mmCIF file of C-alpha atoms in Angstrom:
data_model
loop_
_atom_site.group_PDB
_atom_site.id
_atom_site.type_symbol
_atom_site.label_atom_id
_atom_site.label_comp_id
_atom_site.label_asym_id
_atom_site.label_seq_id
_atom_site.Cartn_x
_atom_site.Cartn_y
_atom_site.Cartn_z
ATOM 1 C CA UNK A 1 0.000 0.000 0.000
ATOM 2 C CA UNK A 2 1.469 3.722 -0.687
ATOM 3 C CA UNK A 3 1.679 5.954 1.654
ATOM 4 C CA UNK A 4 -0.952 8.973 1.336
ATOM 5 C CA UNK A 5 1.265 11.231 4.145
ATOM 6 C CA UNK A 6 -1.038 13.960 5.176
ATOM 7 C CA UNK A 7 -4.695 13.225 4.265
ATOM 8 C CA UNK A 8 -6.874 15.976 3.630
ATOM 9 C CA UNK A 9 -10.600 16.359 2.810
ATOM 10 C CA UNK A 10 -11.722 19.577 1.126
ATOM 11 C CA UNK A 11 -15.064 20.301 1.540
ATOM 12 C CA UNK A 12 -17.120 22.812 -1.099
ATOM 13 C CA UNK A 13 -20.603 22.971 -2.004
ATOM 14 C CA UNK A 14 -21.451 26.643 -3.257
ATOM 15 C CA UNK A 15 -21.659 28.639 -6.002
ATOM 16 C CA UNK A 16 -19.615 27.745 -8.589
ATOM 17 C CA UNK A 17 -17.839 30.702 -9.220
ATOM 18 C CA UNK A 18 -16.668 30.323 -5.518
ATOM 19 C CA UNK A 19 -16.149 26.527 -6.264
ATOM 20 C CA UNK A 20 -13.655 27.797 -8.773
ATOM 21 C CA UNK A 21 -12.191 30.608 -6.882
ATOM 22 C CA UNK A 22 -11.101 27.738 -4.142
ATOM 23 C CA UNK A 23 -8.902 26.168 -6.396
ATOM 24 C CA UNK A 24 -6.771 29.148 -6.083
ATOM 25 C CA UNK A 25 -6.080 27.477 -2.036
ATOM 26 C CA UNK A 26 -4.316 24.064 -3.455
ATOM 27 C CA UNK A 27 -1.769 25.370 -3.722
ATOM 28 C CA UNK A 28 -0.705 26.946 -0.758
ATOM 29 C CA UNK A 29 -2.089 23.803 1.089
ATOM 30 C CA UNK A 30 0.790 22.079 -1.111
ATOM 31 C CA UNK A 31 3.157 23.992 0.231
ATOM 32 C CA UNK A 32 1.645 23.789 3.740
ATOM 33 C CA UNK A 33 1.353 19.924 3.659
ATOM 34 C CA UNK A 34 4.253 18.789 0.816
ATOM 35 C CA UNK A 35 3.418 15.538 1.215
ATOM 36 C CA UNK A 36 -0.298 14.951 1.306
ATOM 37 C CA UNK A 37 -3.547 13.501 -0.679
ATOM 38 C CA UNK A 38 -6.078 15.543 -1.256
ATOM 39 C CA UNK A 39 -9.585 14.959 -1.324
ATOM 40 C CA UNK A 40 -12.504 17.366 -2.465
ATOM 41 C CA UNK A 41 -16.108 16.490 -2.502
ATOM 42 C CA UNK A 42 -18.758 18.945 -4.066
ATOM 43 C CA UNK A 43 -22.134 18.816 -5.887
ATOM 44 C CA UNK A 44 -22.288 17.688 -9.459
ATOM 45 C CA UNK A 45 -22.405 20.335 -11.234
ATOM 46 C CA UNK A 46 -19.379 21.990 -10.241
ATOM 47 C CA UNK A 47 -17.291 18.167 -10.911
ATOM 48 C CA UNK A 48 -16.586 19.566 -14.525
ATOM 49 C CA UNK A 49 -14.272 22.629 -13.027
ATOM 50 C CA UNK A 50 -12.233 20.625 -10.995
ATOM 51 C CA UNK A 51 -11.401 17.875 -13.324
ATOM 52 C CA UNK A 52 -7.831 17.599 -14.613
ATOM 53 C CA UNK A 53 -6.957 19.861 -11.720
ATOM 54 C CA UNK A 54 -3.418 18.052 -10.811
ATOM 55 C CA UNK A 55 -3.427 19.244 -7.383
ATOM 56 C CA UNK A 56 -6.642 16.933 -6.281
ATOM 57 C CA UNK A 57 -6.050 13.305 -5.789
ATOM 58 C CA UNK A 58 -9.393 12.183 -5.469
ATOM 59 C CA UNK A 59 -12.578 13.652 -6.757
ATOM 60 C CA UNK A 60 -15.905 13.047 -5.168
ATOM 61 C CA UNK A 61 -19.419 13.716 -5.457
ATOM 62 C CA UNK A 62 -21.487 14.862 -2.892
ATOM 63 C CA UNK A 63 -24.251 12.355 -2.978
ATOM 64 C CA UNK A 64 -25.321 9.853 0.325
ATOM 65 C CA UNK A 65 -23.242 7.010 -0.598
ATOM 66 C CA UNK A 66 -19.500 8.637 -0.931
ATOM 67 C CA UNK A 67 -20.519 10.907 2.253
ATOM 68 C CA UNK A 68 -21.292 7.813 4.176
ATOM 69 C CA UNK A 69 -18.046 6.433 3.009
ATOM 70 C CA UNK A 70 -16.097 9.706 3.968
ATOM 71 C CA UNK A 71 -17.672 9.748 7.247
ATOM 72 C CA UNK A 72 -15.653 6.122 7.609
ATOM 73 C CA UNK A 73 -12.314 7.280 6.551
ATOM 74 C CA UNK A 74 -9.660 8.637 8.554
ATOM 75 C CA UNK A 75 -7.582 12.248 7.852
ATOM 76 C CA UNK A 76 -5.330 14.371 9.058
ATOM 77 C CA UNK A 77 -7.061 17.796 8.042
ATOM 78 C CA UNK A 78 -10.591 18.842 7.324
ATOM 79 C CA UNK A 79 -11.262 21.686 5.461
ATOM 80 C CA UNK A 80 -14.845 23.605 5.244
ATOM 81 C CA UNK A 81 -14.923 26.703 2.965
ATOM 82 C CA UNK A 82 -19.137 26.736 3.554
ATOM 83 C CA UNK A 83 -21.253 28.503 5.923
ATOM 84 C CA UNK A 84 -24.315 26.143 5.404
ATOM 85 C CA UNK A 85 -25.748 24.006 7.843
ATOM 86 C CA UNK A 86 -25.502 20.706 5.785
ATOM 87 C CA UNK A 87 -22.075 21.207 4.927
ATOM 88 C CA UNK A 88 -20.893 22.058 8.607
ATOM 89 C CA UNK A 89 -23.071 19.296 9.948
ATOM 90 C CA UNK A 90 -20.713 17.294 7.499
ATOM 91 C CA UNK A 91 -17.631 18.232 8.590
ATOM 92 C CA UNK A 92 -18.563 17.769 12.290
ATOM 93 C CA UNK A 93 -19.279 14.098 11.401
ATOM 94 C CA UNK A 94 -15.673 13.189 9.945
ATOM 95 C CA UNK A 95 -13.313 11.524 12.146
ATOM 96 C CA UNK A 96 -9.880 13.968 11.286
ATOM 97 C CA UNK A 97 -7.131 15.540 13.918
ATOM 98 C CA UNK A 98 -7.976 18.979 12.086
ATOM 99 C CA UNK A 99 -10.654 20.280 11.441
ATOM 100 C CA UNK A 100 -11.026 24.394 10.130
ATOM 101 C CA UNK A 101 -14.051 26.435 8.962
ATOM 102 C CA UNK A 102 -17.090 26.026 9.666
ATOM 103 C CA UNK A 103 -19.379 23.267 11.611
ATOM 104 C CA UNK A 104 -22.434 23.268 13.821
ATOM 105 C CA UNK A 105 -23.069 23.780 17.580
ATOM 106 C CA UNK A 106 -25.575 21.380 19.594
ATOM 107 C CA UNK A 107 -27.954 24.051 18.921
ATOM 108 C CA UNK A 108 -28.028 23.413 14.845
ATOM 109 C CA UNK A 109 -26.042 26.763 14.660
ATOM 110 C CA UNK A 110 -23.078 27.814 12.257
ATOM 111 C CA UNK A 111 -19.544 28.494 13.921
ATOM 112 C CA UNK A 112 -16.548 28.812 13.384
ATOM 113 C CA UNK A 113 -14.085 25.679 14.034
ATOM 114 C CA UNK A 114 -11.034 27.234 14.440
ATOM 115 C CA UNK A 115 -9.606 30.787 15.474
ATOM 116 C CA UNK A 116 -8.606 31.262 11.954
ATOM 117 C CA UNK A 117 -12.216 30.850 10.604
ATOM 118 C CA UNK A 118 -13.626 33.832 13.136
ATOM 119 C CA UNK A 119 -12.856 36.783 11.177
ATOM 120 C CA UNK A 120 -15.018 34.623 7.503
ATOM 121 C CA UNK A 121 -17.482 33.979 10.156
ATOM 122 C CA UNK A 122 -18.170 37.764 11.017
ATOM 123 C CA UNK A 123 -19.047 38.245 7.031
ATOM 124 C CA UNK A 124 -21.584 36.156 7.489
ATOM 125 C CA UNK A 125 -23.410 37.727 10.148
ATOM 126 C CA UNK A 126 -22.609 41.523 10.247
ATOM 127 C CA UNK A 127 -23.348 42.598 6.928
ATOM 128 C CA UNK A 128 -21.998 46.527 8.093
ATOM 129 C CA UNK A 129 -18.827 44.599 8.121
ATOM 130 C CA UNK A 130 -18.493 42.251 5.215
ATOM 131 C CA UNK A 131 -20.562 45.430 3.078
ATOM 132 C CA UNK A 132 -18.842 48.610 4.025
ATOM 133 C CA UNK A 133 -15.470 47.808 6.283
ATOM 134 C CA UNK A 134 -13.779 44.603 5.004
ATOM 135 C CA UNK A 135 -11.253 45.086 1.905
ATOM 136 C CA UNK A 136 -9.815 41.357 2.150
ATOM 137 C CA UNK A 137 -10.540 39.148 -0.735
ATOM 138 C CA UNK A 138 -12.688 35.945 -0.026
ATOM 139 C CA UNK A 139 -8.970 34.334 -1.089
ATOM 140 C CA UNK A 140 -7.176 35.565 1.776
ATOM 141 C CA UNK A 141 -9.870 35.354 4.064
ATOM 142 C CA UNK A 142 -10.434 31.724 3.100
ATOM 143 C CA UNK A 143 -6.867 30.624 4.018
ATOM 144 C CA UNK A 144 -7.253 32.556 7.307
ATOM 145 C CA UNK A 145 -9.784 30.040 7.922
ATOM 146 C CA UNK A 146 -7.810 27.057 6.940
ATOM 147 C CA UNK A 147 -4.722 28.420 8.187
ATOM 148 C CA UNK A 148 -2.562 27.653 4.969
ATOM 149 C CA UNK A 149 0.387 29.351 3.150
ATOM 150 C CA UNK A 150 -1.914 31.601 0.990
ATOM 151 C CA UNK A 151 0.412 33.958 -1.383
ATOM 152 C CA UNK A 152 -2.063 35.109 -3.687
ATOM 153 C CA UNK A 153 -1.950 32.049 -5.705
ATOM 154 C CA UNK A 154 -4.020 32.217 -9.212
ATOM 155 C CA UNK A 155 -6.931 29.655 -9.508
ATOM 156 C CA UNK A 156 -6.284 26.171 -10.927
ATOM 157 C CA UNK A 157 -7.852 25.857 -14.307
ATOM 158 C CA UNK A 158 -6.367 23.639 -16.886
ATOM 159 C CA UNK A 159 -7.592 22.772 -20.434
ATOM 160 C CA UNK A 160 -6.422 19.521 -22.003
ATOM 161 C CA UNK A 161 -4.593 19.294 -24.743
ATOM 162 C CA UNK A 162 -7.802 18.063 -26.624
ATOM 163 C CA UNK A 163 -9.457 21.041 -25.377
ATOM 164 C CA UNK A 164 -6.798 23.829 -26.374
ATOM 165 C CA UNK A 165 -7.470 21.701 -30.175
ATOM 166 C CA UNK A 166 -11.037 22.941 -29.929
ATOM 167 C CA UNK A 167 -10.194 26.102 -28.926
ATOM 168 C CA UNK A 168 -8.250 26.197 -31.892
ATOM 169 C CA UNK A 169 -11.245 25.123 -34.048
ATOM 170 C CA UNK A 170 -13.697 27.539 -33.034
ATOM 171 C CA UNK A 171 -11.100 30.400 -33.683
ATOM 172 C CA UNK A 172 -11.440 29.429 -36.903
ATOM 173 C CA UNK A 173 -15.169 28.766 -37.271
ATOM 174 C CA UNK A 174 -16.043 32.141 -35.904
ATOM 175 C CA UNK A 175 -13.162 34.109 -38.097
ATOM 176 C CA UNK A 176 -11.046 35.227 -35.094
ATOM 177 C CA UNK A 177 -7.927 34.257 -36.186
ATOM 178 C CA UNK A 178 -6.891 37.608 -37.231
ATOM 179 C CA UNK A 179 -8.919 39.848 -34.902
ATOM 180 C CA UNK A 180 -5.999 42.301 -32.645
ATOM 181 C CA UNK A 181 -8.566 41.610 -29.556
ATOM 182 C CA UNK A 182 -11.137 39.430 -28.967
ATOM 183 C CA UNK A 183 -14.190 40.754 -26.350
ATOM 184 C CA UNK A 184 -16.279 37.870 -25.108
ATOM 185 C CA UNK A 185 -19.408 39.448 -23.047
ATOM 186 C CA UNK A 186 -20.408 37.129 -20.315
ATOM 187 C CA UNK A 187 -24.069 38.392 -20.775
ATOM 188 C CA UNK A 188 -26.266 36.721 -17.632
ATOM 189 C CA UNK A 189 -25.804 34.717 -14.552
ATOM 190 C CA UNK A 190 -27.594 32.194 -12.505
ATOM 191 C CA UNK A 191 -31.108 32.270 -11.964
ATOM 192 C CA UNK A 192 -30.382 32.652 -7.982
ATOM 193 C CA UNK A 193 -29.681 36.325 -8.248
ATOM 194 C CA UNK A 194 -30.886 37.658 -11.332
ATOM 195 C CA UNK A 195 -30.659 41.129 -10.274
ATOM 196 C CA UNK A 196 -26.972 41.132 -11.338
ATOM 197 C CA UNK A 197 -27.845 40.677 -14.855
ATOM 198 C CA UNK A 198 -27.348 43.734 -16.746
ATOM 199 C CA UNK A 199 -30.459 44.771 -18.906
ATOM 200 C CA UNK A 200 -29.322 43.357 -22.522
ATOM 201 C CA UNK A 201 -30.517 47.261 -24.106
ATOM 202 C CA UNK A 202 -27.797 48.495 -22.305
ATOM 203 C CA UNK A 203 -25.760 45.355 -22.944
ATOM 204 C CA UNK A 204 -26.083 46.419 -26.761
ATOM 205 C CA UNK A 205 -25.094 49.711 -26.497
ATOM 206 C CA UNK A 206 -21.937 48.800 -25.243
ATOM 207 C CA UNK A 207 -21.554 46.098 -27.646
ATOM 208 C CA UNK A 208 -22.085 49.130 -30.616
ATOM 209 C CA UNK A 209 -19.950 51.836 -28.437
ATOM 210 C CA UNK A 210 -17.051 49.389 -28.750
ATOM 211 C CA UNK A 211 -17.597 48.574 -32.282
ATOM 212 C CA UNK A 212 -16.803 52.194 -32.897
ATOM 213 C CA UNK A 213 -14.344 52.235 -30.927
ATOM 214 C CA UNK A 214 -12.484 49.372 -31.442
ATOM 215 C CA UNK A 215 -13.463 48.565 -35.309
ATOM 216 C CA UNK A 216 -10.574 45.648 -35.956
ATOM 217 C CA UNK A 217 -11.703 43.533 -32.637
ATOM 218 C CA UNK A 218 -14.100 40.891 -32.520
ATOM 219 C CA UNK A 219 -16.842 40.763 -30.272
ATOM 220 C CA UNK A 220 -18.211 37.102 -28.901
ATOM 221 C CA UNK A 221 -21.181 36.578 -26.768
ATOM 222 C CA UNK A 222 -20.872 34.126 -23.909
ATOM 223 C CA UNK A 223 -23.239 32.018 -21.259
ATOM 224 C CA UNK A 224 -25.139 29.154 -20.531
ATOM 225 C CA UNK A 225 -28.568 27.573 -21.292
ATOM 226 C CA UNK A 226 -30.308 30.080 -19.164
ATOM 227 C CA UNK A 227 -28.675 33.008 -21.755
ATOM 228 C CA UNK A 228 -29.464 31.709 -24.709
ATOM 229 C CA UNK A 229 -32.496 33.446 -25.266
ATOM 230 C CA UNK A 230 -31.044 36.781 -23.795
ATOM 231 C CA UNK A 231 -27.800 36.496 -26.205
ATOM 232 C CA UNK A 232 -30.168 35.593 -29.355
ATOM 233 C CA UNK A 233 -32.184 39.116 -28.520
ATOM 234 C CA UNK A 234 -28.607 41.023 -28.296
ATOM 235 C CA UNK A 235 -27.714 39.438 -31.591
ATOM 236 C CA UNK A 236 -30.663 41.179 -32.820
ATOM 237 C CA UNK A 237 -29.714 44.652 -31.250
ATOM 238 C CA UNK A 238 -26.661 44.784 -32.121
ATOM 239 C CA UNK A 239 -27.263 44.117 -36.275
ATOM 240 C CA UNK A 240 -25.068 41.067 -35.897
ATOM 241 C CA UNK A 241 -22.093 43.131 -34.396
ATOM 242 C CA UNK A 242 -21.601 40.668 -31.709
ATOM 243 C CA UNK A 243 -20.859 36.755 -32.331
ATOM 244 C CA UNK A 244 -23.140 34.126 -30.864
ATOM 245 C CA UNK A 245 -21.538 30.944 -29.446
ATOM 246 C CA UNK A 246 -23.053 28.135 -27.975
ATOM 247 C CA UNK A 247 -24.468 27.769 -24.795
ATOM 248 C CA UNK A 248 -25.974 24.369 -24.357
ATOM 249 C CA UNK A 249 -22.637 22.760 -24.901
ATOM 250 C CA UNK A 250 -22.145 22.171 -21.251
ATOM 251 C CA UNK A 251 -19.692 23.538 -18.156
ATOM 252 C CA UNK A 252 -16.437 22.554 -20.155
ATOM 253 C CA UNK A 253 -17.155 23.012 -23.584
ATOM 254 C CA UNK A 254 -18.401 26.797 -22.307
ATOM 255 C CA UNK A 255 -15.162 27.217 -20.406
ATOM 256 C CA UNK A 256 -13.339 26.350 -23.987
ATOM 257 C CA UNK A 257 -15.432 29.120 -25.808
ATOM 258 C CA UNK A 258 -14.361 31.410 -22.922
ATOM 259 C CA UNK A 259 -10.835 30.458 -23.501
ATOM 260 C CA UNK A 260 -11.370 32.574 -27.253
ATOM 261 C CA UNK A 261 -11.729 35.642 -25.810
ATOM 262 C CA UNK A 262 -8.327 37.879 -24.708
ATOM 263 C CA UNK A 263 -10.603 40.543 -23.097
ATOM 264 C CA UNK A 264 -13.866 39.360 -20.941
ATOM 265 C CA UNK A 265 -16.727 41.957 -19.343
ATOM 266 C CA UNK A 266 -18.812 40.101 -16.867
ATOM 267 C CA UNK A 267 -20.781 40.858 -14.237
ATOM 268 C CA UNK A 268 -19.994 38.995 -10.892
ATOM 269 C CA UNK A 269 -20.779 35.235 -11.540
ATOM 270 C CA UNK A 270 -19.293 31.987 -12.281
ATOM 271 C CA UNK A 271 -18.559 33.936 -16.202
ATOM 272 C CA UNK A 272 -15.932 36.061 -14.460
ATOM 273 C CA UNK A 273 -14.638 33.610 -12.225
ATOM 274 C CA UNK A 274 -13.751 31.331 -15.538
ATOM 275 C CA UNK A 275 -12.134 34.632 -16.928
ATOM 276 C CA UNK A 276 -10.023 34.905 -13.911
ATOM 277 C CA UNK A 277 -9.077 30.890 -13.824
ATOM 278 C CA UNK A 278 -7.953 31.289 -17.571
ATOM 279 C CA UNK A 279 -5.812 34.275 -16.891
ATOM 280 C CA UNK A 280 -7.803 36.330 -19.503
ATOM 281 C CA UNK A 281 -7.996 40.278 -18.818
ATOM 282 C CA UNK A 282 -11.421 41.162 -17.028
ATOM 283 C CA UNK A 283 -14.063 44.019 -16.845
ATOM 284 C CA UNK A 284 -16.429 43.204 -13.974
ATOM 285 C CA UNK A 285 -19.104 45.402 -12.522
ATOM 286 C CA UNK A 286 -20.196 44.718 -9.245
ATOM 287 C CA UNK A 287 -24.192 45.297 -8.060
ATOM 288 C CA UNK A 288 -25.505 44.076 -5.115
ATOM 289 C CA UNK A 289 -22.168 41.860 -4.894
ATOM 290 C CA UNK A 290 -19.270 42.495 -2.729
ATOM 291 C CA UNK A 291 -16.086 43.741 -4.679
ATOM 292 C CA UNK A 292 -13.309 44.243 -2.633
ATOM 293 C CA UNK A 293 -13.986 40.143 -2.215
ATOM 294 C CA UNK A 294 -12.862 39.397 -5.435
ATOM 295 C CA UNK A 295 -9.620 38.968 -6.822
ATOM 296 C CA UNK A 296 -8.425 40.237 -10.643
ATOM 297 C CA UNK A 297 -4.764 39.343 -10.018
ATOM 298 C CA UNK A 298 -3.844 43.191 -11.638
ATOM 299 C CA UNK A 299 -5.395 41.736 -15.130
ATOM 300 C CA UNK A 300 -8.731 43.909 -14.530
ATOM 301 C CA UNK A 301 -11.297 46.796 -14.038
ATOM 302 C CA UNK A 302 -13.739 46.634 -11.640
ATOM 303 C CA UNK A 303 -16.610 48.962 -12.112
ATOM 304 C CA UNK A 304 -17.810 49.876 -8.799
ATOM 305 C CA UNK A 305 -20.641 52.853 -7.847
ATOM 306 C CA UNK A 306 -20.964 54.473 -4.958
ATOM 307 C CA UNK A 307 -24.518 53.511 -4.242
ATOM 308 C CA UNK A 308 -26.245 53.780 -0.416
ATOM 309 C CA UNK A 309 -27.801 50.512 -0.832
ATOM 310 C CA UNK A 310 -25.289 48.673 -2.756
ATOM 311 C CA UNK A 311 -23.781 46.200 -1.722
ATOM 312 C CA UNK A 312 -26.770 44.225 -0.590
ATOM 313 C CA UNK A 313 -27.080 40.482 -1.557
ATOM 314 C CA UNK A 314 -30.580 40.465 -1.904
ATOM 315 C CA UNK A 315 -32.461 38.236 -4.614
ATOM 316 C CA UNK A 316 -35.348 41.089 -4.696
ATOM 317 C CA UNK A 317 -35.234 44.920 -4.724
ATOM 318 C CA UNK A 318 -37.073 46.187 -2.374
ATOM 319 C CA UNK A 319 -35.783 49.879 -2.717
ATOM 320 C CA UNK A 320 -38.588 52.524 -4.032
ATOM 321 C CA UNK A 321 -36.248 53.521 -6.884
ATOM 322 C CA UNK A 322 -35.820 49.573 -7.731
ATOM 323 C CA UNK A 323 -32.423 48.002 -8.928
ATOM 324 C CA UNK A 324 -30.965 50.593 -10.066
ATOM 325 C CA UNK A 325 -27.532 49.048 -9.705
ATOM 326 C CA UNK A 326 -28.737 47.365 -12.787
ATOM 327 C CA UNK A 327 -31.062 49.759 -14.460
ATOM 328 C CA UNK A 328 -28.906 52.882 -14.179
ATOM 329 C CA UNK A 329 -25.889 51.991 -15.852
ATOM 330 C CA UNK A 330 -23.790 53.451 -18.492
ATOM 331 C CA UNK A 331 -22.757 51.715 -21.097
ATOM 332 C CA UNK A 332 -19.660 54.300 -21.274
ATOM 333 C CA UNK A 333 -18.517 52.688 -18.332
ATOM 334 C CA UNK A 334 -18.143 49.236 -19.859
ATOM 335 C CA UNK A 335 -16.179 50.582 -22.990
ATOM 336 C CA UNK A 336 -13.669 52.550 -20.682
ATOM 337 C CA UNK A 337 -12.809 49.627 -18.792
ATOM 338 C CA UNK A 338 -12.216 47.900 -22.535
ATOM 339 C CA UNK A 339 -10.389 50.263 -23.446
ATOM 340 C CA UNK A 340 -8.167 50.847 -20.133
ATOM 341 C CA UNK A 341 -6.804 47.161 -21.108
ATOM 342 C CA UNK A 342 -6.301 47.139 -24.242
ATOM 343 C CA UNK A 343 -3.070 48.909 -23.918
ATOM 344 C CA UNK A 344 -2.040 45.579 -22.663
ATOM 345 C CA UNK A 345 -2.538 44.366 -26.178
ATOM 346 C CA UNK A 346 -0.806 47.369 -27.946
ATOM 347 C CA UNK A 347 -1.541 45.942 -31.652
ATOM 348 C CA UNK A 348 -5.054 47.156 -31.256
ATOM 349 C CA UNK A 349 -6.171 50.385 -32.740
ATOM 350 C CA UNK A 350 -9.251 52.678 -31.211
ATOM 351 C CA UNK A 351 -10.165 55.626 -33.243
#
């Protein structure tokens, strides 16, 4: 039998932009624990991001079976990254030395495990502190938690080779081969907050605003099966100025087409967090999200208002004046954060 040295389970249910943004931790537990075997167990859906990820050993699925087979293993280290009540009722069932993040009380209540985990734990219940006073990314705040070497590591994202080969071949189906800059517009977001969808009128105008601007680059539209209806009706708003690309393909073939673009404008959702894996150059705007919580790795713009009632993290508006984190936005804004990067591709020519 070999040896595992240090076993660790990784435990990560959420969204799966924050799935992804984990990743960015393997490392630095690596270098924390050189010699260990790492386990990470999360819902199906989000499977797809971490596979071919050479820092996890074992891959699991959250389903009853594998967590009753967990729950009869042995490690050295447990990690919990969520603040939900099945995951930390999880965690508090595994038999490990370790254990950091989040679990429950006798009471069915949500605390922290560790004194590492305390100052994650306060985000989650004094929103005057996670809104308005923390500037710590969810990054560094998450290896607090687990108490590992965290150096600003990038997320772990890899294509295979296979992959990079269809990457190739769409370049060449959609013509952008000899496009300067490519702009992929990551145009929706989960149904679970819709309110940080951008309305796809103003969408459009930024779409034509950069076609002035920007007349040699390409323009793709990107998403999932819940955009493809949104992305058809910018299609027709734009006169065909913007590319379609599939979006019932499925979570890797999408994170392929995202691989086209060199520029990507997103708002806060698992699009941006694929932008960020694959190193591409970002322009996020941030709603009723928390920005200072994300990480661009000095490849973005973050458009950020000065709104009293932003950030909020609510699923409805209940403001008189309704969303206008969505509803009053500029287009302008979008192209200036284009065009603030695209001196980092200096073959491109605005007029």
């Amino acid at each position: 039998r070999v040896p595992m040295g240090v076993r660790i389970l990784l435990l990560n249910l959420d969204a799966l932009g924050t799935v992804l943004a984990t990743t960015a931790q393997l490392p630095a537990i690596k270098r924390t624990y050189p010699d260990s075997h790492i386990t990470w167990i999360t819902r199906r859906n989000a499977l797809p991001l971490l596979q071919h990820n050479p820092f996890i050993d074992h891959l699991v699925e959250w389903d009853g079976e594998n967590r009753m087979v967990l729950q009869q293993q042995r490690f050295e280290v447990a990690l919990n990254a969520d603040k939900s009540r099945e995951a930390a009722a999880f965690i508090n069932g595994i038999n490990a030395e370790s254990k950091r993040g989040f679990g429950l009380n006798e009471n069915g209540d949500i605390v922290p495990l560790n004194a590492g985990a305390e100052y994650g734990f306060r985000l989650g219940v004094d929103d005057h502190f996670k809104f308005r006073v923390n500037q710590r990314t969810g990054n560094d705040i998450l290896a607090e938690a687990w108490e590992v070497d965290y150096q600003r590591d990038e997320y772990v994202l890899h294509l295979t080779a296979a992959e990079q080969q269809k990457c190739a071949q769409w370049r060449h189906e959609l013509g952008l081969n000899k496009a300067p800059v490519v702009i992929g517009f990551n145009t929706g977001c989960s149904a679970l907050f819709s309110l940080k969808k951008l309305e796809v009128e103003t969408q459009a105008e930024a779409i034509k605003q950069l076609s002035r601007a920007l007349p040699e680059a390409k323009i793709i539209l990107l998403g999932g099966r819940e955009d493809t209806e949104r992305n058809q009706r910018i299609i027709e708003l734009t006169d065909g100025l913007a590319l379609p690309t599939p979006t019932n393909l499925g979570l890797r073939e999408g994170v392929v087409l995202e691989n086209l673009a060199d520029i990507v404008v997103s708002g806060d959702s698992l699009g941006m967090h694929l932008a960020i894996g694959l190193k591409k150059h970002v322009v996020a705007w941030f709603g009723l999200s928390c920005a200072a919580e994300i990480e661009l790795y000095e490849r973005g713009v973050k458009i950020i208002r000065d709104l009293p009632c932003a950030p909020c993290w609510k699923k409805v508006c209940d403001m008189p004046h309704g969303p206008i984190c969505v509803t009053e936005f500029k287009p302008e804004w979008i192209v200036e954060g284009v065009r603030k990067l695209c001196h980092l591709n200096t073959h491109v020519h605005s007029s």
